[in-house]
């Protein structure tokens, strides 16, 4: 740690150059690095999206939007809306090269056709997956989100071999196909480029099984700030995607304690923090992604450092009776015990003068012993009492876009 | 006529090559050209979108979607949904070059920033205007449609010098700004790349005036089939866009009688019909666009053939008491006589056993003499009686997307 320094010959010089340029041209870094001359990573402060708020529309940029080959923006759901510009080289060369690598890694390229269901406009997902198709030599059908019935028709009738989607949308499509008596295994689709939110191993498993077991769930991890879904990708050696490889050819990656600028040990929960030695327009320097994971001790056979599948975000953590609870930890335990495609909700509530109550509402038609087993597993993992409340199958609403499974009913302080 | 043959040295050979290739690889042309060996344009049949219906998802393509750098699709509102694939050269070289030409024509390029409000996904507008920004060296903010309040904020606060939009959305934005007490002339915006539907001269004039008169209304005309909005563009010598230049560097263009494969004379209403000598993946051979216009007799000083602003579409023509009525003809007369931004509707109805009745509902607060003048102008242009019914200003619904001003209430036969 940090991963990615010194692995490529010119990495240290590139980092030195990008830090000096950022201090000169980006008011954010000029202020953050005031009084610091060193460009050694350990001497530099970290920053988060919240630090960018006072710096206008393009807080990370070395130049204005006229220099931006493309601007993307975060949704603004977790903090201020953030515009990130990429130079032509940032996007058409660097992001494209990393996406070409991912496509090749998934065995996807010439002769293939990608159906892209990610969103376009200022959202990075749509244009990035278009770029993956272009960089890999595959054909591109840029569908965008929505239109489930049309997409089911196209998957059945066109030679679509790859599809990009959120995990929720992937699951939603499979559910709709099965409900209509259509077997997803009969489609030519064999690779899913999946991203945009966390997915439990059980959800991944249920989709792969619906495709007859040969479907490649190729998770891509990243964000607007990282220049698209190029920061990490699921290892082919763990077909259900439990292990994420980190792209230390493009980024310097650190796993830091969520509250302190200190590296965590393998096995400990840490926040993925990235630096971009090669970025022209929007350099990131020790930028905390808010994404939490656990480092695995050894490099994978591919040579990249590996972490466990994301555990959630610093911002998503629920504080229940003073303890941090990560929804993904609950999801992992719940979904493993449910029928394929069954939904659930995590409800936190507090009666006046009482302690927080954590309830998991699950679509469940098994027996009481199974529910007791789930209660015990949750209590052990979270070290607190968790209520489990069964409801009939298909009684909870489904998500076509990003899932929202946490319902916090506690009175605001 | 036809325009565009023999204007470039290798044009005739390119046309010969593309016709032979289309006959070999595209079942549509194999069938249409059965028994024809000539590749002379006059010897070949024309075709329309309706002819493509029996030929599957990609009726125009010489290869499957795996060869498509990008697929676009028509909305399917006027006939079957049509998929059109472009090879990398079709899109990144040819369409890009034509869009770069349009940007340069409008004085738009490096140092500029384009806000693109056209739709993405399978719709050609969004990706084509992204390409215009890239090909011109301008910065790109790919906003997509919707979010009027955000767009008003960005236009006021960011150095956005160009914007792509439909005429309706352009008018809608100006209305919303004026209603909020904001002067559009205070924005840095100075070029609008406008397309996607017909616009009356009065609508164009009202938008240009709202910007203080210096705003460049750069209309771009084209469609999914033509490979984006590259078929025609408004002449700079007619600032309000009444004259459209046709791109005879990229297309062979004919103006044909709407019912017969015969050229019309200057001054007559004709259907724009195009052939693509250089297209790789989806060649068009005497493809009737359904768009109607009138040829102007002389070349413009730019050297391109010119036509009047579009008069509407063959499919849009209303048959009223047996005569063809083009809504744009009505719009032209109506909008010239209304307050800026006032709305109107064209209503056709028929009582049982009676003749068709044509009524124009207008937002109008002037005097009865003005309405009589409008009645007389409409009756003269259409050679039939037209009812004019005034309603209060702002009482009709506004359009954020494509306008739908024709209301046909006649019972279906």
Short mmCIF file of N, CA, C and O in Angstrom, two decimals, chain B residues 80-177:
data_model
loop_
_atom_site.label_atom_id
_atom_site.label_comp_id
_atom_site.label_asym_id
_atom_site.label_seq_id
_atom_site.Cartn_x
_atom_site.Cartn_y
_atom_site.Cartn_z
N UNK B 80 -43.50 2.01 -39.44
CA UNK B 80 -42.79 1.03 -38.64
C UNK B 80 -41.50 1.61 -38.09
O UNK B 80 -40.88 2.46 -38.74
N UNK B 81 -41.11 1.18 -36.89
CA UNK B 81 -39.84 1.58 -36.31
C UNK B 81 -38.73 1.05 -37.20
O UNK B 81 -38.73 -0.11 -37.58
N UNK B 82 -37.78 1.92 -37.53
CA UNK B 82 -36.74 1.56 -38.49
C UNK B 82 -35.36 1.67 -37.84
O UNK B 82 -34.98 2.72 -37.34
N UNK B 83 -34.62 0.56 -37.83
CA UNK B 83 -33.24 0.57 -37.34
C UNK B 83 -32.30 0.88 -38.49
O UNK B 83 -32.42 0.30 -39.56
N UNK B 84 -31.35 1.77 -38.24
CA UNK B 84 -30.35 2.10 -39.24
C UNK B 84 -28.97 1.98 -38.58
O UNK B 84 -28.73 2.60 -37.55
N UNK B 85 -28.11 1.15 -39.18
CA UNK B 85 -26.76 1.00 -38.64
C UNK B 85 -25.77 1.81 -39.45
O UNK B 85 -25.93 1.98 -40.66
N UNK B 86 -24.75 2.34 -38.77
CA UNK B 86 -23.68 3.06 -39.45
C UNK B 86 -22.36 2.35 -39.16
O UNK B 86 -22.10 1.98 -38.01
N UNK B 87 -21.53 2.20 -40.17
CA UNK B 87 -20.18 1.68 -39.93
C UNK B 87 -19.36 2.78 -39.25
O UNK B 87 -19.78 3.93 -39.20
N UNK B 88 -18.19 2.41 -38.78
CA UNK B 88 -17.33 3.42 -38.15
C UNK B 88 -17.04 4.55 -39.12
O UNK B 88 -17.11 5.73 -38.76
N UNK B 89 -16.77 4.22 -40.39
CA UNK B 89 -16.48 5.27 -41.38
C UNK B 89 -17.73 6.12 -41.65
O UNK B 89 -17.65 7.34 -41.76
N UNK B 90 -18.90 5.47 -41.76
CA UNK B 90 -20.14 6.23 -41.99
C UNK B 90 -20.30 7.33 -40.94
O UNK B 90 -20.67 8.46 -41.24
N UNK B 91 -20.06 6.94 -39.68
CA UNK B 91 -20.35 7.85 -38.57
C UNK B 91 -19.17 8.74 -38.23
O UNK B 91 -19.26 9.97 -38.30
N UNK B 92 -18.03 8.13 -37.92
CA UNK B 92 -16.89 8.89 -37.39
C UNK B 92 -16.18 9.70 -38.48
O UNK B 92 -15.47 10.65 -38.18
N UNK B 93 -16.32 9.28 -39.72
CA UNK B 93 -15.66 10.04 -40.79
C UNK B 93 -16.68 10.89 -41.57
O UNK B 93 -16.61 12.10 -41.56
N UNK B 94 -17.67 10.25 -42.17
CA UNK B 94 -18.54 11.01 -43.08
C UNK B 94 -19.52 11.92 -42.33
O UNK B 94 -19.60 13.12 -42.62
N UNK B 95 -20.29 11.35 -41.41
CA UNK B 95 -21.22 12.22 -40.66
C UNK B 95 -20.43 13.28 -39.89
O UNK B 95 -20.80 14.46 -39.87
N UNK B 96 -19.32 12.88 -39.29
CA UNK B 96 -18.50 13.84 -38.52
C UNK B 96 -18.02 14.98 -39.41
O UNK B 96 -18.06 16.15 -39.01
N UNK B 97 -17.57 14.66 -40.62
CA UNK B 97 -17.05 15.70 -41.52
C UNK B 97 -18.16 16.69 -41.90
O UNK B 97 -17.93 17.90 -41.97
N UNK B 98 -19.37 16.17 -42.15
CA UNK B 98 -20.46 17.06 -42.54
C UNK B 98 -20.87 17.96 -41.36
O UNK B 98 -21.20 19.13 -41.55
N UNK B 99 -20.85 17.40 -40.16
CA UNK B 99 -21.19 18.20 -38.98
C UNK B 99 -20.10 19.23 -38.68
O UNK B 99 -20.40 20.35 -38.25
N UNK B 100 -18.84 18.85 -38.90
CA UNK B 100 -17.75 19.82 -38.73
C UNK B 100 -17.94 20.99 -39.70
O UNK B 100 -17.72 22.15 -39.34
N UNK B 101 -18.38 20.67 -40.92
CA UNK B 101 -18.65 21.72 -41.90
C UNK B 101 -19.75 22.66 -41.40
O UNK B 101 -19.65 23.88 -41.49
N UNK B 102 -20.83 22.10 -40.86
CA UNK B 102 -21.93 22.94 -40.36
C UNK B 102 -21.48 23.82 -39.19
O UNK B 102 -21.89 24.98 -39.09
N UNK B 103 -20.68 23.24 -38.29
CA UNK B 103 -20.21 24.03 -37.15
C UNK B 103 -19.37 25.21 -37.65
O UNK B 103 -19.58 26.35 -37.23
N UNK B 104 -18.45 24.92 -38.56
CA UNK B 104 -17.61 25.98 -39.12
C UNK B 104 -18.47 27.03 -39.83
O UNK B 104 -18.22 28.23 -39.72
N UNK B 105 -19.49 26.57 -40.53
CA UNK B 105 -20.40 27.47 -41.25
C UNK B 105 -21.08 28.45 -40.29
O UNK B 105 -21.32 29.61 -40.61
N UNK B 106 -21.37 27.94 -39.08
CA UNK B 106 -22.02 28.78 -38.06
C UNK B 106 -21.01 29.53 -37.21
O UNK B 106 -21.38 30.17 -36.22
N UNK B 107 -19.73 29.42 -37.54
CA UNK B 107 -18.70 30.12 -36.77
C UNK B 107 -18.53 29.55 -35.37
O UNK B 107 -18.24 30.28 -34.42
N UNK B 108 -18.67 28.24 -35.26
CA UNK B 108 -18.66 27.58 -33.96
C UNK B 108 -17.50 26.60 -33.93
O UNK B 108 -17.34 25.81 -34.86
N UNK B 109 -16.68 26.62 -32.87
CA UNK B 109 -15.55 25.69 -32.83
C UNK B 109 -14.77 25.77 -31.53
O UNK B 109 -15.35 25.92 -30.46
N UNK B 110 -13.44 25.75 -31.62
CA UNK B 110 -12.62 25.75 -30.42
C UNK B 110 -12.90 26.97 -29.55
O UNK B 110 -13.07 28.07 -30.07
N UNK B 111 -12.96 26.77 -28.26
CA UNK B 111 -13.28 27.85 -27.34
C UNK B 111 -14.77 27.95 -27.05
O UNK B 111 -15.18 28.63 -26.11
N UNK B 112 -15.58 27.27 -27.88
CA UNK B 112 -17.03 27.26 -27.66
C UNK B 112 -17.44 26.07 -26.79
O UNK B 112 -16.69 25.10 -26.66
N UNK B 113 -18.64 26.16 -26.24
CA UNK B 113 -19.21 25.06 -25.45
C UNK B 113 -20.62 24.80 -25.96
O UNK B 113 -21.43 25.72 -26.03
N UNK B 114 -20.89 23.54 -26.30
CA UNK B 114 -22.23 23.15 -26.77
C UNK B 114 -23.02 22.49 -25.65
O UNK B 114 -22.57 21.51 -25.06
N UNK B 115 -24.22 23.02 -25.39
CA UNK B 115 -25.18 22.34 -24.52
C UNK B 115 -26.13 21.56 -25.44
O UNK B 115 -26.87 22.16 -26.22
N UNK B 116 -26.08 20.24 -25.35
CA UNK B 116 -26.87 19.39 -26.25
C UNK B 116 -28.14 18.92 -25.53
O UNK B 116 -28.07 18.15 -24.58
N UNK B 117 -29.29 19.43 -25.98
CA UNK B 117 -30.55 19.03 -25.32
C UNK B 117 -31.34 18.03 -26.17
O UNK B 117 -32.49 17.76 -25.87
N UNK B 118 -30.74 17.52 -27.24
CA UNK B 118 -31.44 16.49 -28.02
C UNK B 118 -31.41 15.16 -27.27
O UNK B 118 -30.60 14.95 -26.37
N UNK B 119 -32.31 14.26 -27.66
CA UNK B 119 -32.44 12.98 -26.97
C UNK B 119 -31.35 12.00 -27.37
O UNK B 119 -30.86 12.04 -28.49
N UNK B 120 -30.99 11.11 -26.45
CA UNK B 120 -29.96 10.11 -26.70
C UNK B 120 -30.60 8.73 -26.95
O UNK B 120 -31.71 8.65 -27.44
N UNK B 121 -29.89 7.70 -26.57
CA UNK B 121 -30.39 6.35 -26.84
C UNK B 121 -30.40 6.10 -28.33
O UNK B 121 -29.48 6.53 -29.04
N UNK B 122 -31.44 5.47 -28.82
CA UNK B 122 -31.50 5.10 -30.24
C UNK B 122 -31.84 6.28 -31.15
O UNK B 122 -31.75 6.18 -32.37
N UNK B 123 -32.26 7.40 -30.59
CA UNK B 123 -32.58 8.60 -31.34
C UNK B 123 -31.28 9.22 -31.86
O UNK B 123 -30.29 9.29 -31.15
N UNK B 124 -31.22 9.65 -33.10
CA UNK B 124 -29.97 10.09 -33.72
C UNK B 124 -29.55 11.49 -33.26
O UNK B 124 -28.36 11.84 -33.33
N UNK B 125 -30.50 12.29 -32.76
CA UNK B 125 -30.22 13.69 -32.45
C UNK B 125 -29.10 13.89 -31.43
O UNK B 125 -28.15 14.65 -31.68
N UNK B 126 -29.22 13.23 -30.28
CA UNK B 126 -28.22 13.40 -29.22
C UNK B 126 -26.82 13.03 -29.66
O UNK B 126 -25.91 13.88 -29.64
N UNK B 127 -26.61 11.77 -30.11
CA UNK B 127 -25.25 11.39 -30.53
C UNK B 127 -24.72 12.23 -31.69
O UNK B 127 -23.52 12.52 -31.74
N UNK B 128 -25.58 12.66 -32.61
CA UNK B 128 -25.10 13.46 -33.74
C UNK B 128 -24.59 14.82 -33.27
O UNK B 128 -23.54 15.29 -33.70
N UNK B 129 -25.33 15.46 -32.36
CA UNK B 129 -24.86 16.77 -31.90
C UNK B 129 -23.65 16.65 -30.98
O UNK B 129 -22.81 17.56 -30.95
N UNK B 130 -23.52 15.53 -30.26
CA UNK B 130 -22.26 15.27 -29.55
C UNK B 130 -21.11 15.25 -30.57
O UNK B 130 -20.05 15.84 -30.34
N UNK B 131 -21.36 14.56 -31.67
CA UNK B 131 -20.34 14.44 -32.71
C UNK B 131 -20.00 15.81 -33.31
O UNK B 131 -18.83 16.10 -33.60
N UNK B 132 -21.01 16.66 -33.47
CA UNK B 132 -20.75 18.02 -33.97
C UNK B 132 -19.78 18.75 -33.03
O UNK B 132 -18.81 19.38 -33.49
N UNK B 133 -20.03 18.64 -31.72
CA UNK B 133 -19.12 19.29 -30.77
C UNK B 133 -17.71 18.72 -30.91
O UNK B 133 -16.73 19.46 -31.01
N UNK B 134 -17.61 17.38 -30.94
CA UNK B 134 -16.29 16.75 -31.02
C UNK B 134 -15.57 17.15 -32.31
O UNK B 134 -14.38 17.44 -32.32
N UNK B 135 -16.32 17.11 -33.43
CA UNK B 135 -15.70 17.36 -34.73
C UNK B 135 -15.29 18.82 -34.88
O UNK B 135 -14.42 19.15 -35.70
N UNK B 136 -15.91 19.70 -34.11
CA UNK B 136 -15.61 21.12 -34.24
C UNK B 136 -14.57 21.59 -33.23
O UNK B 136 -14.10 22.72 -33.29
N UNK B 137 -14.23 20.71 -32.26
CA UNK B 137 -13.27 21.10 -31.23
C UNK B 137 -13.88 21.86 -30.07
O UNK B 137 -13.17 22.35 -29.19
N UNK B 138 -15.22 21.95 -30.04
CA UNK B 138 -15.89 22.65 -28.93
C UNK B 138 -16.01 21.73 -27.71
O UNK B 138 -15.91 20.51 -27.83
N UNK B 139 -16.23 22.32 -26.55
CA UNK B 139 -16.53 21.53 -25.35
C UNK B 139 -17.98 21.06 -25.40
O UNK B 139 -18.81 21.68 -26.08
N UNK B 140 -18.29 19.99 -24.68
CA UNK B 140 -19.62 19.38 -24.77
C UNK B 140 -20.24 19.14 -23.39
O UNK B 140 -19.63 18.51 -22.53
N UNK B 141 -21.44 19.67 -23.22
CA UNK B 141 -22.26 19.39 -22.03
C UNK B 141 -23.49 18.62 -22.54
O UNK B 141 -24.44 19.22 -23.03
N UNK B 142 -23.46 17.29 -22.45
CA UNK B 142 -24.55 16.50 -23.04
C UNK B 142 -25.72 16.39 -22.07
O UNK B 142 -25.85 15.42 -21.34
N UNK B 143 -26.62 17.38 -22.08
CA UNK B 143 -27.67 17.45 -21.07
C UNK B 143 -28.84 16.52 -21.38
O UNK B 143 -29.48 16.00 -20.49
N UNK B 144 -29.15 16.32 -22.66
CA UNK B 144 -30.37 15.58 -23.00
C UNK B 144 -31.59 16.46 -22.77
O UNK B 144 -31.47 17.58 -22.28
N UNK B 145 -32.76 15.95 -23.16
CA UNK B 145 -33.97 16.77 -23.05
C UNK B 145 -34.45 16.86 -21.59
O UNK B 145 -34.06 16.06 -20.76
N UNK B 146 -35.31 17.83 -21.33
CA UNK B 146 -35.91 17.96 -20.01
C UNK B 146 -35.08 18.80 -19.06
O UNK B 146 -34.03 19.31 -19.43
N UNK B 147 -35.57 18.94 -17.83
CA UNK B 147 -34.85 19.70 -16.83
C UNK B 147 -34.72 21.18 -17.18
O UNK B 147 -33.63 21.74 -17.13
N UNK B 148 -35.84 21.82 -17.54
CA UNK B 148 -35.80 23.21 -18.00
C UNK B 148 -35.17 24.16 -16.97
O UNK B 148 -34.37 25.02 -17.34
N UNK B 149 -35.49 23.95 -15.71
CA UNK B 149 -34.97 24.87 -14.69
C UNK B 149 -33.45 24.78 -14.61
O UNK B 149 -32.76 25.79 -14.52
N UNK B 150 -32.93 23.54 -14.63
CA UNK B 150 -31.48 23.35 -14.61
C UNK B 150 -30.85 24.00 -15.82
O UNK B 150 -29.82 24.68 -15.73
N UNK B 151 -31.46 23.80 -16.99
CA UNK B 151 -30.89 24.36 -18.22
C UNK B 151 -30.87 25.88 -18.17
O UNK B 151 -29.90 26.52 -18.58
N UNK B 152 -31.92 26.49 -17.63
CA UNK B 152 -31.93 27.95 -17.48
C UNK B 152 -30.80 28.41 -16.56
O UNK B 152 -30.13 29.40 -16.83
N UNK B 153 -30.56 27.66 -15.49
CA UNK B 153 -29.45 27.99 -14.58
C UNK B 153 -28.11 27.91 -15.31
O UNK B 153 -27.26 28.79 -15.18
N UNK B 154 -27.93 26.83 -16.04
CA UNK B 154 -26.64 26.63 -16.73
C UNK B 154 -26.41 27.71 -17.79
O UNK B 154 -25.29 28.20 -17.94
N UNK B 155 -27.47 28.06 -18.53
CA UNK B 155 -27.31 29.08 -19.57
C UNK B 155 -26.91 30.42 -18.96
O UNK B 155 -26.19 31.21 -19.56
N UNK B 156 -27.40 30.67 -17.73
CA UNK B 156 -27.07 31.94 -17.07
C UNK B 156 -25.68 31.91 -16.43
O UNK B 156 -24.99 32.91 -16.38
N UNK B 157 -25.24 30.72 -15.97
CA UNK B 157 -24.04 30.68 -15.13
C UNK B 157 -22.80 30.08 -15.78
O UNK B 157 -21.70 30.25 -15.28
N UNK B 158 -22.98 29.34 -16.86
CA UNK B 158 -21.83 28.69 -17.51
C UNK B 158 -21.54 29.35 -18.86
O UNK B 158 -22.43 29.95 -19.46
N UNK B 159 -20.30 29.23 -19.35
CA UNK B 159 -19.94 29.88 -20.62
C UNK B 159 -20.45 29.08 -21.83
O UNK B 159 -19.68 28.74 -22.72
N UNK B 160 -21.75 28.80 -21.85
CA UNK B 160 -22.36 28.03 -22.94
C UNK B 160 -22.64 28.96 -24.11
O UNK B 160 -23.44 29.88 -23.99
N UNK B 161 -21.97 28.71 -25.25
CA UNK B 161 -22.11 29.60 -26.41
C UNK B 161 -22.98 29.00 -27.50
O UNK B 161 -23.43 29.71 -28.40
N UNK B 162 -23.21 27.68 -27.45
CA UNK B 162 -24.05 27.02 -28.44
C UNK B 162 -24.99 26.05 -27.77
O UNK B 162 -24.68 25.51 -26.71
N UNK B 163 -26.14 25.85 -28.39
CA UNK B 163 -27.11 24.95 -27.81
C UNK B 163 -27.83 24.23 -28.93
O UNK B 163 -28.18 24.85 -29.94
N UNK B 164 -28.06 22.93 -28.78
CA UNK B 164 -28.85 22.21 -29.77
C UNK B 164 -30.21 21.89 -29.17
O UNK B 164 -30.30 21.52 -28.00
N UNK B 165 -31.27 22.08 -29.95
CA UNK B 165 -32.63 21.90 -29.43
C UNK B 165 -33.62 21.79 -30.57
O UNK B 165 -33.31 22.13 -31.71
N UNK B 166 -34.82 21.34 -30.27
CA UNK B 166 -35.92 21.45 -31.22
C UNK B 166 -36.41 22.90 -31.20
O UNK B 166 -36.22 23.60 -30.21
N UNK B 167 -37.07 23.35 -32.27
CA UNK B 167 -37.64 24.71 -32.26
C UNK B 167 -38.59 24.91 -31.07
O UNK B 167 -38.54 25.95 -30.41
N UNK B 168 -39.42 23.90 -30.80
CA UNK B 168 -40.38 24.03 -29.69
C UNK B 168 -39.66 24.23 -28.36
O UNK B 168 -40.08 25.04 -27.54
N UNK B 169 -38.58 23.46 -28.15
CA UNK B 169 -37.89 23.56 -26.86
C UNK B 169 -37.19 24.92 -26.75
O UNK B 169 -37.17 25.53 -25.67
N UNK B 170 -36.65 25.40 -27.86
CA UNK B 170 -36.00 26.72 -27.89
C UNK B 170 -37.01 27.81 -27.48
O UNK B 170 -36.73 28.65 -26.64
N UNK B 171 -38.19 27.74 -28.09
CA UNK B 171 -39.25 28.72 -27.80
C UNK B 171 -39.70 28.60 -26.34
O UNK B 171 -39.93 29.60 -25.65
N UNK B 172 -39.81 27.35 -25.88
CA UNK B 172 -40.24 27.05 -24.51
C UNK B 172 -39.27 27.66 -23.49
O UNK B 172 -39.67 28.30 -22.51
N UNK B 173 -37.97 27.50 -23.76
CA UNK B 173 -36.95 28.05 -22.87
C UNK B 173 -37.03 29.57 -22.81
O UNK B 173 -36.95 30.17 -21.73
N UNK B 174 -37.16 30.18 -23.98
CA UNK B 174 -37.24 31.64 -24.04
C UNK B 174 -38.47 32.13 -23.26
O UNK B 174 -38.40 33.07 -22.48
N UNK B 175 -39.60 31.46 -23.47
CA UNK B 175 -40.83 31.81 -22.74
C UNK B 175 -40.62 31.73 -21.23
O UNK B 175 -41.02 32.62 -20.48
N UNK B 176 -40.01 30.60 -20.79
CA UNK B 176 -39.81 30.41 -19.36
C UNK B 176 -38.87 31.45 -18.78
O UNK B 176 -39.06 31.93 -17.66
N UNK B 177 -37.83 31.80 -19.55
CA UNK B 177 -36.90 32.83 -19.08
C UNK B 177 -37.62 34.17 -18.94
O UNK B 177 -37.55 34.82 -17.89
#
